[in-house]
Amino acid sequence: MATINENFSKLASGYLFPEIARRTALWQKQHPEASVLRLGIGNTTEALSPAVCKALHDKVDLLSHRETYSGYGDEQGDTYLREQLVSYYHQYGVDLDPTEFFVSDGAKSDAANIQEIFSKDNVVAIQDPAYPVYVDSNVVGGRTGRFNPDTLRYEGFVYLASNEENGFVPDPPKQKVDLIYLCSPNNPTGAVATTQQLKAFVDYALENKAVILFDSAYSEYITEEGYPHSIYEIENAKKCAIEINSFSKFSGFTGVRLGWTIVPKELECEDASSGVLNKMWNRRQCTFFNGASNIAQAGGYAALSGEGLRESRALVAYYMENARLIREGLTRAGLTVYGGINSPYIWAKTPNDMPSWDFFDLLLDSCHVVVTPGSGFGPSGEHYIRVSSYGHRENVEKAMQSIEENLHV
Amino acid sequence: MATINENFSKLASGYLFPEIARRTALWQKQHPEASVLRLGIGNTTEALSPAVCKALHDKVDLLSHRETYSGYGDEQGDTYLREQLVSYYHQYGVDLDPTEFFVSDGAKSDAANIQEIFSKDNVVAIQDPAYPVYVDSNVVGGRTGRFNPDTLRYEGFVYLASNEENGFVPDPPKQKVDLIYLCSPNNPTGAVATTQQLKAFVDYALENKAVILFDSAYSEYITEEGYPHSIYEIENAKKCAIEINSFSKFSGFTGVRLGWTIVPKELECEDASSGVLNKMWNRRQCTFFNGASNIAQAGGYAALSGEGLRESRALVAYYMENARLIREGLTRAGLTVYGGINSPYIWAKTPNDMPSWDFFDLLLDSCHVVVTPGSGFGPSGEHYIRVSSYGHRENVEKAMQSIEENLHV
């Protein structure tokens, strides 16, 4: 008699973005004439760059001839790409080895799967609000109790509140925790941690033999000087941190699918000396994964190289100009906004303490603009919305015009 | 104090194929002048077909213009591809709904991840020998005790021996089990289950509320009439079976990465009524996965359509001609062989009861041919080798010539 993994039933509700899609589709059905302006999901909208497209075409051409065809590659990713990633990190003064990189089909998969190499008994700290994948993967992994609908919290998690008081970057926890998910620049708040703030977490982790799971998927969106792009810019972080990053937002690979995770050889924890966690993630990937698409990997190499790198950065600059327009537009509409300077996300307070989902519905109904309700990212996200700067310029402009004209706060 | 998932330490040894690669590389280093002939890993060697390459190029072109660019798709796969898969199954008289298909980056990922939606307490039955992923994923998932190096078995698994006596297709277990991994055409033995044999497993599963995890990645290699290509050709199998398949071996997508899993709405188990398991896998994919590469999906659609489908089948026919040459060559060399008629794998007995790894080393050393030791697939694989028909024709011919000349049994 097969039985199910009961942890799935603890999951509070449908995954956030499908729920947004459902509500939007329903509203669109009721208003077929309306043109919906989408600033909800962080979904890239601009074309892949010429250098990337050339590399993708070239790889397909190689695969179309038996002399140059290749099948399975290494589960960890092609060596040429891992070596290019090593070079990429040199710009931040970070020295890593190719065997510390694990290329994957994207940061979401890695962020969700990484918990599998740790014990079920580990206590997990998450920034609140946070990308839902950190939370949901650990619920499924069995590290929580039930969801409490009154507090909007799972039993067992340690929530690190990110709020106006701390500039949306929390301090390390007061109590002992084992795994800490950190994301900087942050999704959803758009806040970016300083060197001192990251150092406080690294010191905490070293002292408590905790492991930091650092999501730097938006590192290329940092426009101001002095903020770390990689946690390994902090001394001794290799001993206590795993870093996850992606080509999705940097090079428009949301649909192409490519990311990477760094598990340093120096990384250790209570019952794993240096090297063990690197080997465990290697074994996990060799068992559960068969490598990222070789076409995507060829595109990723181009995105990090010469003209491709310049083009990737031009893509980021395009979205950051959107971010500026959104910041200014929402401010003119009377909202209080954060983020959007070192991050593609603008984190805006709802007017008059309105609940997030109500404000979501209001913006959809009165302005035809889709945003993401902050409460979908955790209890401290309540009374906020996340506005994504991913969109065509003209749509961003239309959305801001519509909000300025139709939103009365 | 972070601690590790101790189940990883139960894993018996390095994953089979990296171990083969390691031994081969070591030998090659010691014999730099020798040309190694690889019939080990089931890694495709022939070019992607023209229709597939055209579709891949066309998709890259779409992604290179902002008007036709697309980012994140549905986690479950693009609708057009899921609908094409529905049509593909009509050839077998199997009627499914697009929402029962989940497109992924490959059958290996799905075969490894599917156990996550089931309870840790389920008793798992596996064919012995079997594709190592079924075993290793359930070890990591916590469904076994220790590996016993004397019996070469994990405590807790039920091993269904596949041997000469049963034609390498075992009967359903005598005791009660909850999850049953079946693969037909079988990797590694090359055996294919008849309708009656599959029906016996379906009857068992229905009677015991067990769930069958059916791997049909080699279904297109069936050349003889009368064998089921899909488990859903068996009456009521939708109530008790999940099917996993792939574009890897059918269309040469081993490096491109694309597969699919079918979780029928009718599927149920002890504590999940119909629909629940479909929803759980949907939730799992939405949380842990972000969809397969949109480029690969465009290629997959072409591989199942019109000229592309004919070209995919021509690829299969090419490898099956290799299979015939291998069967005949090994037979001439004095080995007893099975499989290779409805499967790309030939399962050959080692001479004089030689252990599998010894015969692996002998073939490498004396014939310069790499095969896969049968014991890597489970205890009943001992005294066998798996020979893969994936290779250029000329290499297969050279390998057979070398074995016929240099192997003295």
mmCIF file of C-alpha atoms in Angstrom, chain B residues 176-320:
data_model
loop_
_atom_site.group_PDB
_atom_site.id
_atom_site.type_symbol
_atom_site.label_atom_id
_atom_site.label_comp_id
_atom_site.label_asym_id
_atom_site.label_seq_id
_atom_site.Cartn_x
_atom_site.Cartn_y
_atom_site.Cartn_z
ATOM 1 C CA LYS B 176 3.761 -6.942 -0.098
ATOM 2 C CA VAL B 177 5.655 -3.966 -1.498
ATOM 3 C CA ASP B 178 4.545 -0.382 -2.081
ATOM 4 C CA LEU B 179 6.607 0.986 -4.951
ATOM 5 C CA ILE B 180 7.818 -1.105 -7.899
ATOM 6 C CA TYR B 181 10.368 0.114 -10.422
ATOM 7 C CA LEU B 182 9.975 -1.559 -13.800
ATOM 8 C CA CYS B 183 11.917 -0.857 -16.974
ATOM 9 C CA SER B 184 10.914 -2.351 -20.322
ATOM 10 C CA PRO B 185 12.690 -2.664 -22.701
ATOM 11 C CA ASN B 186 15.091 -3.230 -19.889
ATOM 12 C CA ASN B 187 18.290 -1.424 -19.136
ATOM 13 C CA PRO B 188 20.621 -3.310 -18.704
ATOM 14 C CA THR B 189 19.378 -6.770 -19.761
ATOM 15 C CA GLY B 190 17.685 -5.783 -23.018
ATOM 16 C CA ALA B 191 14.690 -7.959 -22.128
ATOM 17 C CA VAL B 192 11.196 -6.721 -22.959
ATOM 18 C CA ALA B 193 8.072 -7.575 -20.976
ATOM 19 C CA THR B 194 5.087 -9.139 -22.697
ATOM 20 C CA THR B 195 1.533 -7.923 -22.223
ATOM 21 C CA GLN B 196 0.905 -10.849 -19.884
ATOM 22 C CA GLN B 197 3.978 -10.080 -17.817
ATOM 23 C CA LEU B 198 3.080 -6.415 -17.444
ATOM 24 C CA LYS B 199 -0.525 -7.342 -16.678
ATOM 25 C CA ALA B 200 0.696 -9.495 -13.793
ATOM 26 C CA PHE B 201 2.414 -6.453 -12.290
ATOM 27 C CA VAL B 202 -0.614 -4.219 -12.839
ATOM 28 C CA ASP B 203 -2.862 -6.808 -11.194
ATOM 29 C CA TYR B 204 -0.443 -7.049 -8.289
ATOM 30 C CA ALA B 205 -0.313 -3.259 -7.896
ATOM 31 C CA LEU B 206 -4.094 -2.899 -7.986
ATOM 32 C CA GLU B 207 -4.539 -5.664 -5.465
ATOM 33 C CA ASN B 208 -1.881 -4.296 -3.091
ATOM 34 C CA LYS B 209 -2.438 -0.584 -3.733
ATOM 35 C CA ALA B 210 1.144 -0.381 -4.885
ATOM 36 C CA VAL B 211 2.414 2.133 -7.434
ATOM 37 C CA ILE B 212 4.475 1.052 -10.462
ATOM 38 C CA LEU B 213 7.167 3.440 -11.689
ATOM 39 C CA PHE B 214 7.501 2.392 -15.298
ATOM 40 C CA ASP B 215 10.552 3.502 -17.253
ATOM 41 C CA SER B 216 9.870 3.222 -20.978
ATOM 42 C CA ALA B 217 12.874 5.211 -22.197
ATOM 43 C CA TYR B 218 13.650 2.505 -24.761
ATOM 44 C CA SER B 219 10.116 1.886 -26.009
ATOM 45 C CA GLU B 220 10.976 2.998 -29.549
ATOM 46 C CA TYR B 221 13.574 0.218 -29.744
ATOM 47 C CA ILE B 222 10.933 -2.506 -29.761
ATOM 48 C CA THR B 223 11.164 -4.076 -33.215
ATOM 49 C CA GLU B 224 8.986 -7.143 -32.716
ATOM 50 C CA GLU B 225 5.198 -7.132 -32.747
ATOM 51 C CA GLY B 226 3.072 -7.703 -29.687
ATOM 52 C CA TYR B 227 5.068 -6.030 -26.910
ATOM 53 C CA PRO B 228 3.517 -3.028 -25.102
ATOM 54 C CA HIS B 229 5.298 0.286 -25.675
ATOM 55 C CA SER B 230 3.440 1.967 -22.814
ATOM 56 C CA ILE B 231 2.213 0.460 -19.573
ATOM 57 C CA TYR B 232 -1.110 2.198 -20.212
ATOM 58 C CA GLU B 233 -1.754 -0.366 -22.935
ATOM 59 C CA ILE B 234 -2.601 -2.614 -19.980
ATOM 60 C CA GLU B 235 -6.147 -2.188 -18.706
ATOM 61 C CA ASN B 236 -6.445 -0.156 -15.486
ATOM 62 C CA ALA B 237 -2.728 0.699 -15.443
ATOM 63 C CA LYS B 238 -3.644 4.379 -15.128
ATOM 64 C CA LYS B 239 -4.868 3.608 -11.637
ATOM 65 C CA CYS B 240 -1.517 2.276 -10.469
ATOM 66 C CA ALA B 241 1.337 3.397 -12.727
ATOM 67 C CA ILE B 242 3.519 6.402 -13.458
ATOM 68 C CA GLU B 243 5.397 6.289 -16.775
ATOM 69 C CA ILE B 244 8.724 7.998 -17.485
ATOM 70 C CA ASN B 245 10.154 8.450 -20.962
ATOM 71 C CA SER B 246 12.774 10.479 -22.761
ATOM 72 C CA PHE B 247 13.930 11.988 -26.036
ATOM 73 C CA SER B 248 17.506 10.964 -25.225
ATOM 74 C CA LYS B 249 17.747 7.605 -26.905
ATOM 75 C CA PHE B 250 14.944 8.108 -29.415
ATOM 76 C CA SER B 251 16.115 11.392 -30.906
ATOM 77 C CA GLY B 252 19.711 11.744 -29.729
ATOM 78 C CA PHE B 253 18.855 14.252 -26.975
ATOM 79 C CA THR B 254 21.297 12.852 -24.387
ATOM 80 C CA GLY B 255 23.078 16.215 -24.353
ATOM 81 C CA VAL B 256 20.137 18.426 -25.326
ATOM 82 C CA ARG B 257 18.148 17.123 -22.313
ATOM 83 C CA LEU B 258 14.416 16.487 -22.560
ATOM 84 C CA GLY B 259 12.069 13.893 -21.128
ATOM 85 C CA TRP B 260 8.586 13.478 -19.754
ATOM 86 C CA THR B 261 6.669 11.817 -16.960
ATOM 87 C CA ILE B 262 3.016 10.816 -17.011
ATOM 88 C CA VAL B 263 1.076 10.931 -13.748
ATOM 89 C CA PRO B 264 -2.482 9.952 -14.676
ATOM 90 C CA LYS B 265 -5.365 11.678 -12.924
ATOM 91 C CA GLU B 266 -6.795 8.225 -12.181
ATOM 92 C CA LEU B 267 -3.678 7.206 -10.249
ATOM 93 C CA GLU B 268 -4.340 6.509 -6.598
ATOM 94 C CA CYS B 269 -2.727 4.822 -3.621
ATOM 95 C CA GLU B 270 -3.492 3.997 0.000
ATOM 96 C CA ASP B 271 -3.898 7.577 1.242
ATOM 97 C CA ALA B 272 -4.357 9.451 -2.031
ATOM 98 C CA SER B 273 -7.540 9.347 -4.049
ATOM 99 C CA SER B 274 -7.485 9.865 -7.791
ATOM 100 C CA GLY B 275 -6.051 13.241 -8.761
ATOM 101 C CA VAL B 276 -3.952 13.715 -5.638
ATOM 102 C CA LEU B 277 -0.713 12.216 -6.948
ATOM 103 C CA ASN B 278 -1.058 14.196 -10.180
ATOM 104 C CA LYS B 279 -1.390 17.362 -8.092
ATOM 105 C CA MET B 280 1.524 16.405 -5.862
ATOM 106 C CA TRP B 281 3.889 15.863 -8.778
ATOM 107 C CA ASN B 282 2.663 19.129 -10.241
ATOM 108 C CA ARG B 283 3.459 20.875 -6.976
ATOM 109 C CA ARG B 284 6.826 19.154 -6.762
ATOM 110 C CA GLN B 285 7.780 20.313 -10.248
ATOM 111 C CA CYS B 286 6.491 23.856 -9.650
ATOM 112 C CA THR B 287 8.598 24.088 -6.472
ATOM 113 C CA PHE B 288 11.812 22.286 -7.465
ATOM 114 C CA PHE B 289 11.982 22.882 -11.213
ATOM 115 C CA ASN B 290 11.484 25.730 -13.648
ATOM 116 C CA GLY B 291 10.655 23.909 -16.855
ATOM 117 C CA ALA B 292 12.856 22.303 -19.488
ATOM 118 C CA SER B 293 14.875 24.485 -21.848
ATOM 119 C CA ASN B 294 12.523 26.120 -24.340
ATOM 120 C CA ILE B 295 15.041 25.403 -27.112
ATOM 121 C CA ALA B 296 15.063 21.689 -26.249
ATOM 122 C CA GLN B 297 11.257 21.662 -26.168
ATOM 123 C CA ALA B 298 11.079 23.079 -29.689
ATOM 124 C CA GLY B 299 13.449 20.326 -30.788
ATOM 125 C CA GLY B 300 11.365 17.706 -29.010
ATOM 126 C CA TYR B 301 8.222 18.798 -30.792
ATOM 127 C CA ALA B 302 9.977 18.405 -34.142
ATOM 128 C CA ALA B 303 11.309 14.979 -33.139
ATOM 129 C CA LEU B 304 7.746 13.717 -32.666
ATOM 130 C CA SER B 305 6.264 15.298 -35.788
ATOM 131 C CA GLY B 306 6.124 14.214 -39.427
ATOM 132 C CA GLU B 307 9.586 14.160 -40.988
ATOM 133 C CA GLY B 308 11.206 14.525 -37.556
ATOM 134 C CA LEU B 309 9.482 11.380 -36.310
ATOM 135 C CA ARG B 310 10.671 9.443 -39.371
ATOM 136 C CA GLU B 311 14.199 10.729 -38.816
ATOM 137 C CA SER B 312 14.109 9.776 -35.111
ATOM 138 C CA ARG B 313 13.109 6.266 -36.099
ATOM 139 C CA ALA B 314 15.919 6.110 -38.654
ATOM 140 C CA LEU B 315 18.350 6.969 -35.827
ATOM 141 C CA VAL B 316 16.947 4.075 -33.782
ATOM 142 C CA ALA B 317 17.294 1.747 -36.775
ATOM 143 C CA TYR B 318 20.953 2.764 -37.125
ATOM 144 C CA TYR B 319 21.707 1.790 -33.528
ATOM 145 C CA MET B 320 19.699 -1.416 -33.855
#
